[in-house]
C-alpha cells in the first residue's frame, strides 16, 4: 500500500524558520508536491521535487531524497499568514502517472 | 484564466437524501479528480477521469456514489442515499493530463463543497 507520513501539528514563532518533514513509501514515484491549505480553502501548489536536492522558491524551499523516501518543506521568515496546513503528496509512477497520494497534512501555527 | 469551479459551496441535507456536486475543470485539462477530505486529513481520491474515461474508481463506494464526465469536460458526483459519515469536503481538481508539457503537472483544486449530513 501507499504510506505518507507527516507530523500532525507544529508551532513556530513569527520570523523564525520551520521545517516540515514528510516520509513516504509508495509503489511508484514520479514527483513529490507540497501544497498549502488555509482553513476552509482549497489546497494551493507550493513546490515540486522529482530529483534529489533542494528547490528554492522565495521564502519556501523543498528538499527530496528518493533513496530515503524523505522530503521536507522549509519555511523561512515566518509570517502570521503562513498559519495553514501543509500537505505532502506523491505522484505515482509510469502506469499511474496522474495519480497522487496525500499525507494527512501538518497544521502549522505561527505565533507572534 | 478561470480556475476549477465547483458548486454548490455548501450543502446541508438529511441522511438518506440524495445530493449532487458539480465541477468544471480548467479549460484544456484532460484529467479530473474527485477527492473527499475529512477534517484534519488529507484528500482521499474517490475517482479519476482521463477525458471521459474513469481510469481509477477503486476508492469510490459504488453502492451509493456515482460520477460521470460525459463529454470529457465538466463532471458530476452523486451520493444516493447520503449517510452521516459522508459529511466532508468534496474537492474537485484537474491537471493537463499525460499530454501536458510540464513535468511538474501539479493539481489545481476547486474551492470544494462542504457537505453536512444531519
CSV table of C-alpha atoms in Angstrom, one decimal:
chain,number,residue,atom,x,y,z
A,1,UNK,CA,0.0,0.0,0.0
A,2,UNK,CA,0.9,3.7,-0.1
A,3,UNK,CA,2.1,5.4,3.1
A,4,UNK,CA,2.8,9.1,3.5
A,5,UNK,CA,3.7,10.4,7.0
A,6,UNK,CA,3.8,13.9,8.3
A,7,UNK,CA,3.7,15.4,11.8
A,8,UNK,CA,0.2,16.3,12.7
A,9,UNK,CA,0.9,19.8,14.1
A,10,UNK,CA,3.8,22.2,14.6
A,11,UNK,CA,4.1,25.6,16.3
A,12,UNK,CA,6.7,28.2,15.4
A,13,UNK,CA,7.3,31.9,16.1
A,14,UNK,CA,6.9,34.7,13.6
A,15,UNK,CA,10.2,35.5,11.9
A,16,UNK,CA,11.6,32.0,12.6
A,17,UNK,CA,12.4,29.1,10.4
A,18,UNK,CA,10.4,25.9,10.4
A,19,UNK,CA,11.0,22.5,8.7
A,20,UNK,CA,8.1,20.2,8.0
A,21,UNK,CA,9.1,16.6,7.2
A,22,UNK,CA,7.4,14.0,5.1
A,23,UNK,CA,8.4,10.4,4.6
A,24,UNK,CA,6.8,8.2,2.0
A,25,UNK,CA,6.6,4.6,0.9
A,26,UNK,CA,4.8,4.2,-2.4
A,27,UNK,CA,4.8,1.6,-5.1
A,28,UNK,CA,5.8,4.1,-7.7
A,29,UNK,CA,7.3,7.6,-7.7
A,30,UNK,CA,7.2,10.4,-10.2
A,31,UNK,CA,7.5,13.5,-8.1
A,32,UNK,CA,6.7,15.0,-4.7
A,33,UNK,CA,4.5,18.0,-4.2
A,34,UNK,CA,3.8,20.3,-1.3
A,35,UNK,CA,0.5,22.2,-1.0
A,36,UNK,CA,-0.6,24.8,1.4
A,37,UNK,CA,-4.2,24.8,2.6
A,38,UNK,CA,-5.7,27.5,4.7
A,39,UNK,CA,-8.7,26.6,6.8
A,40,UNK,CA,-11.8,26.3,4.7
A,41,UNK,CA,-10.0,26.8,1.5
A,42,UNK,CA,-8.6,24.6,-1.4
A,43,UNK,CA,-5.0,23.3,-1.4
A,44,UNK,CA,-2.7,25.5,-3.5
A,45,UNK,CA,0.6,24.4,-5.0
A,46,UNK,CA,3.8,25.4,-3.3
A,47,UNK,CA,6.7,23.2,-4.6
A,48,UNK,CA,7.7,20.2,-6.6
A,49,UNK,CA,10.7,17.9,-6.5
A,50,UNK,CA,11.4,15.0,-8.7
A,51,UNK,CA,15.2,14.8,-8.5
A,52,UNK,CA,17.2,14.7,-5.2
A,53,UNK,CA,18.2,18.0,-3.8
A,54,UNK,CA,16.9,21.4,-2.8
A,55,UNK,CA,14.5,23.5,-4.7
A,56,UNK,CA,14.3,27.1,-3.5
A,57,UNK,CA,11.4,29.5,-4.2
A,58,UNK,CA,11.5,32.7,-2.2
A,59,UNK,CA,10.8,32.0,1.5
A,60,UNK,CA,9.9,28.4,0.7
A,61,UNK,CA,12.4,25.6,-0.1
A,62,UNK,CA,11.7,21.9,-0.5
A,63,UNK,CA,14.2,19.0,-0.3
A,64,UNK,CA,14.0,15.5,-1.6
A,65,UNK,CA,15.9,12.3,-1.0
A,66,UNK,CA,14.5,9.5,-3.1
A,67,UNK,CA,16.7,6.8,-1.7
A,68,UNK,CA,15.4,7.7,1.8
A,69,UNK,CA,11.8,8.3,0.8
A,70,UNK,CA,12.1,11.7,2.5
A,71,UNK,CA,11.2,15.3,1.8
A,72,UNK,CA,11.0,18.4,3.8
A,73,UNK,CA,9.5,21.8,3.3
A,74,UNK,CA,11.4,24.7,4.8
A,75,UNK,CA,9.7,28.0,5.5
A,76,UNK,CA,11.9,31.0,6.4
A,77,UNK,CA,11.0,34.4,7.9
A,78,UNK,CA,7.7,33.0,9.1
A,79,UNK,CA,4.7,35.3,8.8
A,80,UNK,CA,1.3,35.0,10.5
A,81,UNK,CA,-0.3,34.3,7.2
A,82,UNK,CA,1.8,31.1,6.9
A,83,UNK,CA,-0.5,29.5,9.6
A,84,UNK,CA,-2.1,26.8,7.5
A,85,UNK,CA,-2.0,23.0,6.8
A,86,UNK,CA,0.8,21.8,4.6
A,87,UNK,CA,0.1,18.7,2.5
A,88,UNK,CA,2.8,16.4,1.1
A,89,UNK,CA,1.7,14.5,-2.0
A,90,UNK,CA,3.5,11.8,-4.1
A,91,UNK,CA,2.7,11.3,-7.7
A,92,UNK,CA,2.7,7.6,-8.7
A,93,UNK,CA,4.9,6.0,-11.3
A,94,UNK,CA,4.5,5.5,-15.0
A,95,UNK,CA,1.4,3.3,-15.1
A,96,UNK,CA,-0.5,5.7,-12.8
A,97,UNK,CA,1.3,8.9,-13.8
A,98,UNK,CA,-1.6,11.1,-12.8
A,99,UNK,CA,-2.4,9.5,-9.5
A,100,UNK,CA,-1.5,11.4,-6.4
A,101,UNK,CA,-1.3,10.2,-2.8
A,102,UNK,CA,-1.6,12.7,0.0
A,103,UNK,CA,-0.4,12.8,3.6
A,104,UNK,CA,-2.7,13.8,6.4
A,105,UNK,CA,-1.2,17.3,6.5
A,106,UNK,CA,0.8,19.2,9.0
A,107,UNK,CA,-1.1,22.1,10.7
A,108,UNK,CA,1.4,24.9,11.3
A,109,UNK,CA,0.6,27.5,13.9
A,110,UNK,CA,2.6,30.7,13.7
A,111,UNK,CA,2.5,32.7,16.9
A,112,UNK,CA,3.6,36.4,17.4
B,1,UNK,CA,-7.6,32.1,-16.7
B,2,UNK,CA,-10.6,30.7,-14.7
B,3,UNK,CA,-9.8,28.2,-12.1
B,4,UNK,CA,-11.6,25.0,-11.2
B,5,UNK,CA,-15.3,25.8,-10.5
B,6,UNK,CA,-17.4,23.8,-8.1
B,7,UNK,CA,-21.0,24.2,-6.9
B,8,UNK,CA,-22.6,24.3,-4.5
B,9,UNK,CA,-20.1,25.6,-2.0
B,10,UNK,CA,-22.1,24.3,0.9
B,11,UNK,CA,-24.9,21.7,1.2
B,12,UNK,CA,-26.8,20.5,4.2
B,13,UNK,CA,-29.1,17.5,3.8
B,14,UNK,CA,-30.7,14.9,6.0
B,15,UNK,CA,-29.5,11.4,5.9
B,16,UNK,CA,-31.0,9.2,3.2
B,17,UNK,CA,-31.4,12.1,0.9
B,18,UNK,CA,-29.6,12.4,-2.5
B,19,UNK,CA,-27.1,15.1,-3.2
B,20,UNK,CA,-25.1,16.1,-6.3
B,21,UNK,CA,-21.9,18.1,-6.8
B,22,UNK,CA,-20.8,19.7,-10.0
B,23,UNK,CA,-17.3,20.6,-11.2
B,24,UNK,CA,-15.9,22.4,-14.2
B,25,UNK,CA,-12.2,21.9,-14.6
B,26,UNK,CA,-9.7,24.4,-16.1
B,27,UNK,CA,-10.2,24.6,-19.8
B,28,UNK,CA,-8.0,22.0,-21.6
B,29,UNK,CA,-7.3,19.9,-18.6
B,30,UNK,CA,-7.9,16.3,-19.5
B,31,UNK,CA,-7.5,14.8,-16.1
B,32,UNK,CA,-10.2,15.4,-13.5
B,33,UNK,CA,-10.2,14.2,-9.9
B,34,UNK,CA,-12.9,14.0,-7.2
B,35,UNK,CA,-11.5,13.8,-3.6
B,36,UNK,CA,-13.1,13.6,-0.2
B,37,UNK,CA,-11.4,15.4,2.6
B,38,UNK,CA,-12.3,14.9,6.2
B,39,UNK,CA,-11.4,17.4,8.9
B,40,UNK,CA,-7.7,17.2,9.8
B,41,UNK,CA,-7.0,14.7,7.0
B,42,UNK,CA,-5.5,14.9,3.5
B,43,UNK,CA,-7.6,14.5,0.4
B,44,UNK,CA,-8.6,10.9,-0.5
B,45,UNK,CA,-9.2,10.0,-4.1
B,46,UNK,CA,-12.6,8.9,-5.0
B,47,UNK,CA,-12.4,8.8,-8.8
B,48,UNK,CA,-10.0,10.0,-11.5
B,49,UNK,CA,-11.0,10.7,-15.1
B,50,UNK,CA,-8.8,10.8,-18.2
B,51,UNK,CA,-11.1,12.7,-20.6
B,52,UNK,CA,-14.4,10.9,-20.3
B,53,UNK,CA,-13.0,7.6,-19.1
B,54,UNK,CA,-13.0,6.7,-15.4
B,55,UNK,CA,-9.5,5.2,-15.1
B,56,UNK,CA,-9.4,4.8,-11.3
B,57,UNK,CA,-12.5,4.4,-9.2
B,58,UNK,CA,-11.3,1.8,-6.8
B,59,UNK,CA,-12.0,4.1,-3.8
B,60,UNK,CA,-15.5,5.1,-4.8
B,61,UNK,CA,-18.2,3.4,-2.7
B,62,UNK,CA,-20.2,2.3,-5.6
B,63,UNK,CA,-23.2,1.2,-3.7
B,64,UNK,CA,-24.1,4.9,-3.1
B,65,UNK,CA,-21.7,7.0,-5.0
B,66,UNK,CA,-21.7,7.6,-8.8
B,67,UNK,CA,-19.9,10.0,-11.1
B,68,UNK,CA,-20.0,11.0,-14.7
B,69,UNK,CA,-18.0,13.1,-17.1
B,70,UNK,CA,-20.0,12.6,-20.3
B,71,UNK,CA,-18.2,15.0,-22.7
B,72,UNK,CA,-14.8,14.9,-21.0
B,73,UNK,CA,-15.3,18.4,-19.6
B,74,UNK,CA,-17.4,19.0,-16.5
B,75,UNK,CA,-18.3,16.3,-14.1
B,76,UNK,CA,-21.0,15.4,-11.5
B,77,UNK,CA,-20.6,13.4,-8.4
B,78,UNK,CA,-23.7,12.0,-6.8
B,79,UNK,CA,-24.5,10.3,-3.4
B,80,UNK,CA,-27.7,8.4,-3.0
B,81,UNK,CA,-28.6,7.9,-0.3
B,82,UNK,CA,-26.3,10.0,1.9
B,83,UNK,CA,-25.2,8.8,5.3
B,84,UNK,CA,-23.9,10.6,8.3
B,85,UNK,CA,-20.4,9.5,7.6
B,86,UNK,CA,-20.5,11.3,4.2
B,87,UNK,CA,-20.1,14.7,5.9
B,88,UNK,CA,-16.9,16.0,4.5
B,89,UNK,CA,-15.5,18.5,1.9
B,90,UNK,CA,-15.6,17.2,-1.6
B,91,UNK,CA,-12.8,18.6,-3.7
B,92,UNK,CA,-12.5,18.6,-7.5
B,93,UNK,CA,-9.1,19.0,-9.1
B,94,UNK,CA,-7.7,18.9,-12.6
B,95,UNK,CA,-4.4,18.6,-14.3
B,96,UNK,CA,-3.4,19.0,-18.0
B,97,UNK,CA,-3.1,15.2,-18.1
B,98,UNK,CA,-0.5,12.9,-19.6
B,99,UNK,CA,-0.2,15.1,-22.6
B,100,UNK,CA,0.9,18.1,-20.6
B,101,UNK,CA,4.2,19.6,-21.5
B,102,UNK,CA,5.2,20.4,-17.9
B,103,UNK,CA,6.8,17.6,-15.9
B,104,UNK,CA,5.6,19.4,-12.9
B,105,UNK,CA,1.9,19.0,-13.7
B,106,UNK,CA,0.6,20.0,-10.3
B,107,UNK,CA,-3.1,19.6,-9.5
B,108,UNK,CA,-5.4,22.7,-9.5
B,109,UNK,CA,-8.1,22.4,-6.9
B,110,UNK,CA,-11.6,23.9,-6.8
B,111,UNK,CA,-12.9,25.6,-3.6
B,112,UNK,CA,-14.7,22.4,-2.6
B,113,UNK,CA,-18.3,21.6,-1.5
B,114,UNK,CA,-18.7,21.3,2.2
B,115,UNK,CA,-21.4,18.6,2.8
B,116,UNK,CA,-23.1,18.2,6.1
B,117,UNK,CA,-25.4,15.2,6.6
B,118,UNK,CA,-27.8,15.5,9.5
